[in-house]
């Protein structure tokens, strides 16, 4: 029987599992709820990962799985014997006899975009970070400092910058596509009401405005300027770690979710380094499975 590998992408909102052949052909997948023990109790995390894993293994002999990788933010949690032991119990209960190695989600995101062992990944989701990767090691990184100190060009940055601009437009009595887009989700016909609505929500909720900002770019010069600034920030972040000849993998929901920001980033990267290869990351499970297979094939 053909050997298989397991890739898991476990985060604060969902747990995903993918089983593939060594050449990357998918043969099973599953999804469940939040499975990162940084954000939910360990027993909840393990239950959700177990559900996703069971779905991915349905109809397959788990003995065929020869390697696994768990892509997750906060791998240091697995230094706690209680956490590591709880997840080991999940693997055993599923019938796995191979190790399932936790690897940081930034490394996994890079692997989801390229087979090249060494290169750069630029991620923009709720936050933003760039990192230079070699194998399973992060050699260097830039930004990724959270919304208080950085995450420039991220979903949060887009939302906050747009909310600031809309508040000013409302104070001046001006209308526009961006103003209307944000007022569709943040009630308030006046500047004061809008500002109050923003402050009543958790700060990180501003990241949810990013799709509205990018969706207004074609019809609103303020939104277009914000998108341009976001692209400038992201490319500057990538430039801090990027080496000549590196591919630059684009990852994260803001960069992979549509062309508006992605195309701006690609254009700026090409201006800096003509001929640069800029692949788009696939799902994190693909990167995790690719790393698992690479480990097997290297032996």
PDB file of C-alpha atoms in Angstrom:
ATOM      1  CA  UNK A   1       0.000   0.000   0.000  1.00  0.00           C
ATOM      2  CA  UNK A   2       1.146   3.538  -0.781  1.00  0.00           C
ATOM      3  CA  UNK A   3       2.560   5.560   2.116  1.00  0.00           C
ATOM      4  CA  UNK A   4       0.607   8.636   3.210  1.00  0.00           C
ATOM      5  CA  UNK A   5       1.351  11.776   5.221  1.00  0.00           C
ATOM      6  CA  UNK A   6      -0.787  13.984   7.437  1.00  0.00           C
ATOM      7  CA  UNK A   7      -0.874  17.776   7.461  1.00  0.00           C
ATOM      8  CA  UNK A   8      -2.820  19.721  10.071  1.00  0.00           C
ATOM      9  CA  UNK A   9      -3.473  23.457  10.210  1.00  0.00           C
ATOM     10  CA  UNK A  10      -4.761  24.343  13.649  1.00  0.00           C
ATOM     11  CA  UNK A  11      -5.783  27.852  14.613  1.00  0.00           C
ATOM     12  CA  UNK A  12      -7.972  29.941  16.832  1.00  0.00           C
ATOM     13  CA  UNK A  13     -11.083  29.511  14.701  1.00  0.00           C
ATOM     14  CA  UNK A  14     -10.722  26.156  12.935  1.00  0.00           C
ATOM     15  CA  UNK A  15      -8.776  22.903  12.823  1.00  0.00           C
ATOM     16  CA  UNK A  16      -8.121  21.372   9.417  1.00  0.00           C
ATOM     17  CA  UNK A  17      -6.572  18.033   8.498  1.00  0.00           C
ATOM     18  CA  UNK A  18      -5.336  16.754   5.142  1.00  0.00           C
ATOM     19  CA  UNK A  19      -4.008  13.329   4.180  1.00  0.00           C
ATOM     20  CA  UNK A  20      -1.945  13.111   0.988  1.00  0.00           C
ATOM     21  CA  UNK A  21       0.356  10.765  -0.839  1.00  0.00           C
ATOM     22  CA  UNK A  22       4.060  11.567  -0.763  1.00  0.00           C
ATOM     23  CA  UNK A  23       3.683  13.444  -4.060  1.00  0.00           C
ATOM     24  CA  UNK A  24       0.941  15.652  -2.630  1.00  0.00           C
ATOM     25  CA  UNK A  25      -2.184  14.007  -4.028  1.00  0.00           C
ATOM     26  CA  UNK A  26      -5.008  14.533  -1.485  1.00  0.00           C
ATOM     27  CA  UNK A  27      -6.862  11.442  -0.291  1.00  0.00           C
ATOM     28  CA  UNK A  28      -8.742  12.707   2.772  1.00  0.00           C
ATOM     29  CA  UNK A  29      -9.629  15.906   4.609  1.00  0.00           C
ATOM     30  CA  UNK A  30     -11.546  17.144   7.615  1.00  0.00           C
ATOM     31  CA  UNK A  31     -12.407  20.343   9.438  1.00  0.00           C
ATOM     32  CA  UNK A  32     -13.575  21.164  12.951  1.00  0.00           C
ATOM     33  CA  UNK A  33     -13.522  24.039  15.445  1.00  0.00           C
ATOM     34  CA  UNK A  34     -10.724  25.935  17.166  1.00  0.00           C
ATOM     35  CA  UNK A  35      -7.844  23.648  18.098  1.00  0.00           C
ATOM     36  CA  UNK A  36      -5.030  25.890  19.286  1.00  0.00           C
ATOM     37  CA  UNK A  37      -4.375  25.347  23.019  1.00  0.00           C
ATOM     38  CA  UNK A  38      -3.106  28.913  23.230  1.00  0.00           C
ATOM     39  CA  UNK A  39      -6.664  30.169  22.788  1.00  0.00           C
ATOM     40  CA  UNK A  40      -8.920  27.367  24.045  1.00  0.00           C
ATOM     41  CA  UNK A  41      -8.614  24.788  26.845  1.00  0.00           C
ATOM     42  CA  UNK A  42      -6.403  21.829  25.962  1.00  0.00           C
ATOM     43  CA  UNK A  43      -9.262  19.352  26.192  1.00  0.00           C
ATOM     44  CA  UNK A  44     -11.354  21.437  23.781  1.00  0.00           C
ATOM     45  CA  UNK A  45      -8.435  21.801  21.375  1.00  0.00           C
ATOM     46  CA  UNK A  46      -7.774  18.067  21.388  1.00  0.00           C
ATOM     47  CA  UNK A  47     -11.440  17.224  20.831  1.00  0.00           C
ATOM     48  CA  UNK A  48     -11.651  19.500  17.783  1.00  0.00           C
ATOM     49  CA  UNK A  49      -8.388  18.239  16.293  1.00  0.00           C
ATOM     50  CA  UNK A  50      -9.585  14.678  16.866  1.00  0.00           C
ATOM     51  CA  UNK A  51     -12.801  15.425  14.959  1.00  0.00           C
ATOM     52  CA  UNK A  52     -10.943  16.908  11.983  1.00  0.00           C
ATOM     53  CA  UNK A  53      -8.472  14.024  11.999  1.00  0.00           C
ATOM     54  CA  UNK A  54     -11.201  11.377  12.096  1.00  0.00           C
ATOM     55  CA  UNK A  55     -12.853  12.911   9.037  1.00  0.00           C
ATOM     56  CA  UNK A  56      -9.553  13.025   7.131  1.00  0.00           C
ATOM     57  CA  UNK A  57      -8.818   9.373   7.945  1.00  0.00           C
ATOM     58  CA  UNK A  58     -12.298   8.076   7.100  1.00  0.00           C
ATOM     59  CA  UNK A  59     -11.952   4.988   4.917  1.00  0.00           C
ATOM     60  CA  UNK A  60      -8.154   4.932   5.273  1.00  0.00           C
ATOM     61  CA  UNK A  61      -5.874   2.643   7.237  1.00  0.00           C
ATOM     62  CA  UNK A  62      -4.091   4.941   9.742  1.00  0.00           C
ATOM     63  CA  UNK A  63      -1.113   2.583   9.652  1.00  0.00           C
ATOM     64  CA  UNK A  64      -0.370   3.982   6.180  1.00  0.00           C
ATOM     65  CA  UNK A  65       0.415   7.410   7.675  1.00  0.00           C
ATOM     66  CA  UNK A  66       4.199   7.537   7.953  1.00  0.00           C
ATOM     67  CA  UNK A  67       4.664  11.161   9.063  1.00  0.00           C
ATOM     68  CA  UNK A  68       2.632  14.119  10.228  1.00  0.00           C
ATOM     69  CA  UNK A  69       3.078  17.846  10.773  1.00  0.00           C
ATOM     70  CA  UNK A  70       0.888  20.058  12.934  1.00  0.00           C
ATOM     71  CA  UNK A  71       1.048  23.661  11.762  1.00  0.00           C
ATOM     72  CA  UNK A  72       0.229  25.941  14.665  1.00  0.00           C
ATOM     73  CA  UNK A  73       0.998  29.351  16.142  1.00  0.00           C
ATOM     74  CA  UNK A  74       2.583  29.014  19.558  1.00  0.00           C
ATOM     75  CA  UNK A  75       4.578  25.799  19.261  1.00  0.00           C
ATOM     76  CA  UNK A  76       6.147  26.583  22.635  1.00  0.00           C
ATOM     77  CA  UNK A  77       2.961  25.276  24.256  1.00  0.00           C
ATOM     78  CA  UNK A  78       4.109  21.798  23.270  1.00  0.00           C
ATOM     79  CA  UNK A  79       7.031  22.186  25.646  1.00  0.00           C
ATOM     80  CA  UNK A  80       4.466  21.632  28.391  1.00  0.00           C
ATOM     81  CA  UNK A  81       4.350  17.846  28.970  1.00  0.00           C
ATOM     82  CA  UNK A  82       0.629  18.027  29.719  1.00  0.00           C
ATOM     83  CA  UNK A  83      -0.134  19.652  26.358  1.00  0.00           C
ATOM     84  CA  UNK A  84       2.210  17.388  24.403  1.00  0.00           C
ATOM     85  CA  UNK A  85       0.807  14.326  26.161  1.00  0.00           C
ATOM     86  CA  UNK A  86      -2.789  15.320  25.439  1.00  0.00           C
ATOM     87  CA  UNK A  87      -2.084  15.644  21.726  1.00  0.00           C
ATOM     88  CA  UNK A  88      -0.069  12.405  21.700  1.00  0.00           C
ATOM     89  CA  UNK A  89      -3.176  10.705  23.065  1.00  0.00           C
ATOM     90  CA  UNK A  90      -5.160  12.099  20.112  1.00  0.00           C
ATOM     91  CA  UNK A  91      -2.688  10.604  17.641  1.00  0.00           C
ATOM     92  CA  UNK A  92      -2.739   7.220  19.380  1.00  0.00           C
ATOM     93  CA  UNK A  93      -6.535   7.153  19.585  1.00  0.00           C
ATOM     94  CA  UNK A  94      -6.682   7.778  15.833  1.00  0.00           C
ATOM     95  CA  UNK A  95      -4.433   4.770  15.230  1.00  0.00           C
ATOM     96  CA  UNK A  96      -1.325   6.696  14.224  1.00  0.00           C
ATOM     97  CA  UNK A  97       2.037   5.162  15.025  1.00  0.00           C
ATOM     98  CA  UNK A  98       4.185   7.917  13.483  1.00  0.00           C
ATOM     99  CA  UNK A  99       5.206  11.160  15.172  1.00  0.00           C
ATOM    100  CA  UNK A 100       3.196  14.315  14.433  1.00  0.00           C
ATOM    101  CA  UNK A 101       5.562  17.260  14.761  1.00  0.00           C
ATOM    102  CA  UNK A 102       4.365  20.767  15.714  1.00  0.00           C
ATOM    103  CA  UNK A 103       5.849  23.391  13.385  1.00  0.00           C
ATOM    104  CA  UNK A 104       5.219  27.135  13.445  1.00  0.00           C
ATOM    105  CA  UNK A 105       2.480  28.446  11.195  1.00  0.00           C
ATOM    106  CA  UNK A 106       4.815  30.916   9.454  1.00  0.00           C
ATOM    107  CA  UNK A 107       7.081  28.088   8.280  1.00  0.00           C
ATOM    108  CA  UNK A 108       4.023  26.108   7.183  1.00  0.00           C
ATOM    109  CA  UNK A 109       2.662  29.105   5.252  1.00  0.00           C
ATOM    110  CA  UNK A 110       5.930  29.319   3.321  1.00  0.00           C
ATOM    111  CA  UNK A 111       5.832  25.617   2.478  1.00  0.00           C
ATOM    112  CA  UNK A 112       2.240  26.032   1.280  1.00  0.00           C
ATOM    113  CA  UNK A 113       3.472  28.253  -1.527  1.00  0.00           C
ATOM    114  CA  UNK A 114       6.641  26.662  -2.861  1.00  0.00           C
ATOM    115  CA  UNK A 115       8.822  23.567  -2.960  1.00  0.00           C
ATOM    116  CA  UNK A 116      11.929  25.748  -2.645  1.00  0.00           C
ATOM    117  CA  UNK A 117      13.677  24.964   0.628  1.00  0.00           C
ATOM    118  CA  UNK A 118      14.837  28.545   1.230  1.00  0.00           C
ATOM    119  CA  UNK A 119      12.970  31.779   0.591  1.00  0.00           C
ATOM    120  CA  UNK A 120      10.749  34.480   2.019  1.00  0.00           C
ATOM    121  CA  UNK A 121       7.120  34.471   3.114  1.00  0.00           C
ATOM    122  CA  UNK A 122       5.027  37.629   3.448  1.00  0.00           C
ATOM    123  CA  UNK A 123       1.841  37.178   5.451  1.00  0.00           C
ATOM    124  CA  UNK A 124      -1.045  39.612   5.825  1.00  0.00           C
ATOM    125  CA  UNK A 125      -4.103  38.419   7.697  1.00  0.00           C
ATOM    126  CA  UNK A 126      -5.354  39.953  10.915  1.00  0.00           C
ATOM    127  CA  UNK A 127      -1.667  40.711  11.551  1.00  0.00           C
ATOM    128  CA  UNK A 128       1.348  40.953   9.260  1.00  0.00           C
ATOM    129  CA  UNK A 129       4.828  39.454   9.259  1.00  0.00           C
ATOM    130  CA  UNK A 130       7.620  38.614   6.832  1.00  0.00           C
ATOM    131  CA  UNK A 131      10.134  35.851   7.457  1.00  0.00           C
ATOM    132  CA  UNK A 132      13.026  34.169   5.723  1.00  0.00           C
ATOM    133  CA  UNK A 133      12.691  30.403   5.894  1.00  0.00           C
ATOM    134  CA  UNK A 134      15.118  27.549   5.305  1.00  0.00           C
ATOM    135  CA  UNK A 135      13.662  24.085   5.665  1.00  0.00           C
ATOM    136  CA  UNK A 136      11.774  24.123   8.940  1.00  0.00           C
ATOM    137  CA  UNK A 137      13.717  27.040  10.415  1.00  0.00           C
ATOM    138  CA  UNK A 138      12.811  30.721  10.527  1.00  0.00           C
ATOM    139  CA  UNK A 139      16.133  32.445   9.879  1.00  0.00           C
ATOM    140  CA  UNK A 140      14.883  35.997  10.410  1.00  0.00           C
ATOM    141  CA  UNK A 141      11.643  37.937  10.624  1.00  0.00           C
ATOM    142  CA  UNK A 142      10.262  41.462  10.406  1.00  0.00           C
ATOM    143  CA  UNK A 143       7.171  43.045  11.964  1.00  0.00           C
ATOM    144  CA  UNK A 144       4.712  40.541  13.432  1.00  0.00           C
ATOM    145  CA  UNK A 145       4.677  42.805  16.493  1.00  0.00           C
ATOM    146  CA  UNK A 146       0.917  42.971  17.014  1.00  0.00           C
ATOM    147  CA  UNK A 147      -1.516  45.786  16.364  1.00  0.00           C
ATOM    148  CA  UNK A 148      -0.205  48.073  19.106  1.00  0.00           C
ATOM    149  CA  UNK A 149       3.342  48.174  17.735  1.00  0.00           C
ATOM    150  CA  UNK A 150       3.181  47.078  14.119  1.00  0.00           C
ATOM    151  CA  UNK A 151       1.353  44.671  11.796  1.00  0.00           C
ATOM    152  CA  UNK A 152       1.649  47.325   9.089  1.00  0.00           C
ATOM    153  CA  UNK A 153      -0.409  46.489   6.009  1.00  0.00           C
ATOM    154  CA  UNK A 154      -2.440  43.872   7.866  1.00  0.00           C
ATOM    155  CA  UNK A 155      -6.198  43.478   8.015  1.00  0.00           C
ATOM    156  CA  UNK A 156      -6.199  45.341  11.314  1.00  0.00           C
ATOM    157  CA  UNK A 157      -4.099  48.149   9.869  1.00  0.00           C
ATOM    158  CA  UNK A 158      -6.441  48.475   6.881  1.00  0.00           C
ATOM    159  CA  UNK A 159      -9.488  48.605   9.134  1.00  0.00           C
ATOM    160  CA  UNK A 160      -8.058  51.114  11.598  1.00  0.00           C
ATOM    161  CA  UNK A 161      -6.680  53.372   8.883  1.00  0.00           C
ATOM    162  CA  UNK A 162      -9.992  53.323   7.037  1.00  0.00           C
ATOM    163  CA  UNK A 163     -11.990  53.980  10.211  1.00  0.00           C
ATOM    164  CA  UNK A 164      -9.794  56.993  10.966  1.00  0.00           C
ATOM    165  CA  UNK A 165     -10.299  58.328   7.442  1.00  0.00           C
ATOM    166  CA  UNK A 166     -14.065  57.803   7.563  1.00  0.00           C
ATOM    167  CA  UNK A 167     -14.333  59.623  10.900  1.00  0.00           C
ATOM    168  CA  UNK A 168     -12.572  62.601   9.354  1.00  0.00           C
ATOM    169  CA  UNK A 169     -14.797  62.484   6.281  1.00  0.00           C
ATOM    170  CA  UNK A 170     -17.895  62.466   8.464  1.00  0.00           C
ATOM    171  CA  UNK A 171     -16.600  65.407  10.492  1.00  0.00           C
ATOM    172  CA  UNK A 172     -16.146  67.300   7.219  1.00  0.00           C
ATOM    173  CA  UNK A 173     -19.607  66.308   5.977  1.00  0.00           C
ATOM    174  CA  UNK A 174     -18.265  64.383   3.000  1.00  0.00           C
ATOM    175  CA  UNK A 175     -19.618  61.164   1.496  1.00  0.00           C
ATOM    176  CA  UNK A 176     -17.989  58.446  -0.570  1.00  0.00           C
ATOM    177  CA  UNK A 177     -17.869  54.727  -1.286  1.00  0.00           C
ATOM    178  CA  UNK A 178     -15.590  54.030   1.679  1.00  0.00           C
ATOM    179  CA  UNK A 179     -17.782  56.039   4.055  1.00  0.00           C
ATOM    180  CA  UNK A 180     -20.877  54.154   2.906  1.00  0.00           C
ATOM    181  CA  UNK A 181     -19.121  50.788   3.136  1.00  0.00           C
ATOM    182  CA  UNK A 182     -18.067  51.281   6.751  1.00  0.00           C
ATOM    183  CA  UNK A 183     -21.400  52.804   7.769  1.00  0.00           C
ATOM    184  CA  UNK A 184     -23.069  49.626   6.501  1.00  0.00           C
ATOM    185  CA  UNK A 185     -21.524  47.717   9.423  1.00  0.00           C
ATOM    186  CA  UNK A 186     -20.774  50.477  11.942  1.00  0.00           C
ATOM    187  CA  UNK A 187     -23.968  52.421  12.628  1.00  0.00           C
ATOM    188  CA  UNK A 188     -23.945  56.163  12.995  1.00  0.00           C
ATOM    189  CA  UNK A 189     -24.919  58.970  10.692  1.00  0.00           C
ATOM    190  CA  UNK A 190     -22.623  61.418  12.474  1.00  0.00           C
ATOM    191  CA  UNK A 191     -18.916  61.410  13.185  1.00  0.00           C
ATOM    192  CA  UNK A 192     -19.527  61.157  16.931  1.00  0.00           C
ATOM    193  CA  UNK A 193     -21.857  58.176  16.533  1.00  0.00           C
ATOM    194  CA  UNK A 194     -19.371  56.458  14.231  1.00  0.00           C
ATOM    195  CA  UNK A 195     -16.464  57.005  16.626  1.00  0.00           C
ATOM    196  CA  UNK A 196     -18.566  55.664  19.494  1.00  0.00           C
ATOM    197  CA  UNK A 197     -19.476  52.569  17.457  1.00  0.00           C
ATOM    198  CA  UNK A 198     -15.794  51.897  16.755  1.00  0.00           C
ATOM    199  CA  UNK A 199     -14.781  52.279  20.398  1.00  0.00           C
ATOM    200  CA  UNK A 200     -17.547  49.975  21.597  1.00  0.00           C
ATOM    201  CA  UNK A 201     -16.007  47.048  19.719  1.00  0.00           C
ATOM    202  CA  UNK A 202     -12.850  45.078  20.561  1.00  0.00           C
ATOM    203  CA  UNK A 203      -9.880  46.661  18.736  1.00  0.00           C
ATOM    204  CA  UNK A 204      -9.093  43.503  16.763  1.00  0.00           C
ATOM    205  CA  UNK A 205     -12.576  43.652  15.233  1.00  0.00           C
ATOM    206  CA  UNK A 206     -11.270  46.447  13.019  1.00  0.00           C
ATOM    207  CA  UNK A 207      -9.592  43.723  10.944  1.00  0.00           C
ATOM    208  CA  UNK A 208     -13.062  42.648   9.813  1.00  0.00           C
ATOM    209  CA  UNK A 209     -13.335  45.920   7.895  1.00  0.00           C
ATOM    210  CA  UNK A 210     -10.442  45.016   5.567  1.00  0.00           C
ATOM    211  CA  UNK A 211     -12.614  43.378   2.862  1.00  0.00           C
ATOM    212  CA  UNK A 212     -14.855  46.465   2.809  1.00  0.00           C
ATOM    213  CA  UNK A 213     -11.849  48.746   2.409  1.00  0.00           C
ATOM    214  CA  UNK A 214     -10.399  46.726  -0.461  1.00  0.00           C
ATOM    215  CA  UNK A 215     -13.851  46.377  -2.011  1.00  0.00           C
ATOM    216  CA  UNK A 216     -14.180  50.166  -2.198  1.00  0.00           C
ATOM    217  CA  UNK A 217     -10.844  50.746  -3.938  1.00  0.00           C
ATOM    218  CA  UNK A 218     -12.267  50.967  -7.464  1.00  0.00           C
ATOM    219  CA  UNK A 219     -14.774  53.671  -6.476  1.00  0.00           C
ATOM    220  CA  UNK A 220     -13.043  55.647  -3.749  1.00  0.00           C
ATOM    221  CA  UNK A 221      -9.691  57.464  -3.906  1.00  0.00           C
ATOM    222  CA  UNK A 222      -9.260  57.283  -0.132  1.00  0.00           C
ATOM    223  CA  UNK A 223      -9.643  53.496  -0.168  1.00  0.00           C
ATOM    224  CA  UNK A 224      -7.212  53.303  -3.097  1.00  0.00           C
ATOM    225  CA  UNK A 225      -4.663  55.390  -1.196  1.00  0.00           C
ATOM    226  CA  UNK A 226      -5.010  53.134   1.853  1.00  0.00           C
ATOM    227  CA  UNK A 227      -4.471  50.028  -0.300  1.00  0.00           C
ATOM    228  CA  UNK A 228      -1.380  51.619  -1.843  1.00  0.00           C
ATOM    229  CA  UNK A 229       0.005  52.449   1.598  1.00  0.00           C
ATOM    230  CA  UNK A 230      -0.692  48.914   2.821  1.00  0.00           C
ATOM    231  CA  UNK A 231       1.218  47.473  -0.134  1.00  0.00           C
ATOM    232  CA  UNK A 232       4.123  49.849   0.516  1.00  0.00           C
ATOM    233  CA  UNK A 233       4.255  48.769   4.154  1.00  0.00           C
ATOM    234  CA  UNK A 234       4.149  45.061   3.318  1.00  0.00           C
ATOM    235  CA  UNK A 235       6.869  45.271   0.684  1.00  0.00           C
ATOM    236  CA  UNK A 236       9.057  47.288   3.055  1.00  0.00           C
ATOM    237  CA  UNK A 237       8.558  44.582   5.675  1.00  0.00           C
ATOM    238  CA  UNK A 238       9.494  41.853   3.190  1.00  0.00           C
ATOM    239  CA  UNK A 239      12.584  43.803   2.143  1.00  0.00           C
ATOM    240  CA  UNK A 240      13.941  43.572   5.688  1.00  0.00           C
ATOM    241  CA  UNK A 241      14.443  39.807   5.329  1.00  0.00           C
ATOM    242  CA  UNK A 242      14.373  39.146   1.582  1.00  0.00           C
ATOM    243  CA  UNK A 243      17.577  37.925  -0.096  1.00  0.00           C
ATOM    244  CA  UNK A 244      18.302  38.139  -3.840  1.00  0.00           C
ATOM    245  CA  UNK A 245      17.014  35.045  -5.607  1.00  0.00           C
ATOM    246  CA  UNK A 246      14.431  34.234  -2.955  1.00  0.00           C
ATOM    247  CA  UNK A 247      10.880  33.442  -3.980  1.00  0.00           C
ATOM    248  CA  UNK A 248       8.435  35.560  -1.977  1.00  0.00           C
ATOM    249  CA  UNK A 249       5.387  33.534  -0.987  1.00  0.00           C
ATOM    250  CA  UNK A 250       2.270  35.608  -0.326  1.00  0.00           C
ATOM    251  CA  UNK A 251       0.073  34.207   2.427  1.00  0.00           C
ATOM    252  CA  UNK A 252      -2.679  35.209   4.828  1.00  0.00           C
ATOM    253  CA  UNK A 253      -6.321  35.969   4.136  1.00  0.00           C
ATOM    254  CA  UNK A 254      -5.785  39.613   3.150  1.00  0.00           C
ATOM    255  CA  UNK A 255      -3.202  38.765   0.476  1.00  0.00           C
ATOM    256  CA  UNK A 256      -4.750  35.533  -0.786  1.00  0.00           C
ATOM    257  CA  UNK A 257      -8.403  36.603  -0.606  1.00  0.00           C
ATOM    258  CA  UNK A 258      -8.431  38.795  -3.707  1.00  0.00           C
ATOM    259  CA  UNK A 259      -6.345  40.696  -6.255  1.00  0.00           C
ATOM    260  CA  UNK A 260      -6.601  44.280  -4.983  1.00  0.00           C
ATOM    261  CA  UNK A 261      -3.776  44.227  -2.445  1.00  0.00           C
ATOM    262  CA  UNK A 262      -2.042  41.154  -3.851  1.00  0.00           C
ATOM    263  CA  UNK A 263      -1.501  42.764  -7.271  1.00  0.00           C
ATOM    264  CA  UNK A 264      -0.164  45.944  -5.701  1.00  0.00           C
ATOM    265  CA  UNK A 265       2.320  43.943  -3.636  1.00  0.00           C
ATOM    266  CA  UNK A 266       3.411  41.876  -6.623  1.00  0.00           C
ATOM    267  CA  UNK A 267       3.994  45.002  -8.718  1.00  0.00           C
ATOM    268  CA  UNK A 268       6.117  46.608  -6.025  1.00  0.00           C
ATOM    269  CA  UNK A 269       8.146  43.454  -5.467  1.00  0.00           C
ATOM    270  CA  UNK A 270       8.822  43.229  -9.209  1.00  0.00           C
ATOM    271  CA  UNK A 271       9.877  46.885  -9.282  1.00  0.00           C
ATOM    272  CA  UNK A 272      12.455  46.179  -6.573  1.00  0.00           C
ATOM    273  CA  UNK A 273      13.657  42.859  -7.997  1.00  0.00           C
ATOM    274  CA  UNK A 274      12.679  42.244 -11.638  1.00  0.00           C
ATOM    275  CA  UNK A 275      12.016  38.563 -12.270  1.00  0.00           C
ATOM    276  CA  UNK A 276      11.211  37.714  -8.654  1.00  0.00           C
ATOM    277  CA  UNK A 277       8.976  34.666  -8.280  1.00  0.00           C
ATOM    278  CA  UNK A 278       5.892  35.484  -6.168  1.00  0.00           C
ATOM    279  CA  UNK A 279       3.726  32.384  -5.609  1.00  0.00           C
ATOM    280  CA  UNK A 280       0.455  32.418  -3.681  1.00  0.00           C
ATOM    281  CA  UNK A 281       0.249  30.081  -0.694  1.00  0.00           C
ATOM    282  CA  UNK A 282      -2.275  27.276  -0.737  1.00  0.00           C
ATOM    283  CA  UNK A 283      -4.036  26.114   2.426  1.00  0.00           C
ATOM    284  CA  UNK A 284      -1.916  25.601   5.522  1.00  0.00           C
ATOM    285  CA  UNK A 285      -2.725  21.894   5.471  1.00  0.00           C
ATOM    286  CA  UNK A 286      -0.981  21.653   2.104  1.00  0.00           C
ATOM    287  CA  UNK A 287       2.154  23.213   3.555  1.00  0.00           C
ATOM    288  CA  UNK A 288       2.060  20.928   6.594  1.00  0.00           C
ATOM    289  CA  UNK A 289       1.616  17.820   4.448  1.00  0.00           C
ATOM    290  CA  UNK A 290       4.412  18.987   2.153  1.00  0.00           C
ATOM    291  CA  UNK A 291       6.778  19.330   5.110  1.00  0.00           C
ATOM    292  CA  UNK A 292       5.789  15.896   6.390  1.00  0.00           C
ATOM    293  CA  UNK A 293       6.470  14.349   2.991  1.00  0.00           C
ATOM    294  CA  UNK A 294       9.768  16.195   2.656  1.00  0.00           C
ATOM    295  CA  UNK A 295      10.938  14.665   5.917  1.00  0.00           C
ATOM    296  CA  UNK A 296      10.085  11.167   4.694  1.00  0.00           C
ATOM    297  CA  UNK A 297      11.684  11.608   1.281  1.00  0.00           C
ATOM    298  CA  UNK A 298      14.855  13.036   2.839  1.00  0.00           C
ATOM    299  CA  UNK A 299      15.419   9.898   4.924  1.00  0.00           C
TER     300      UNK A 299
END
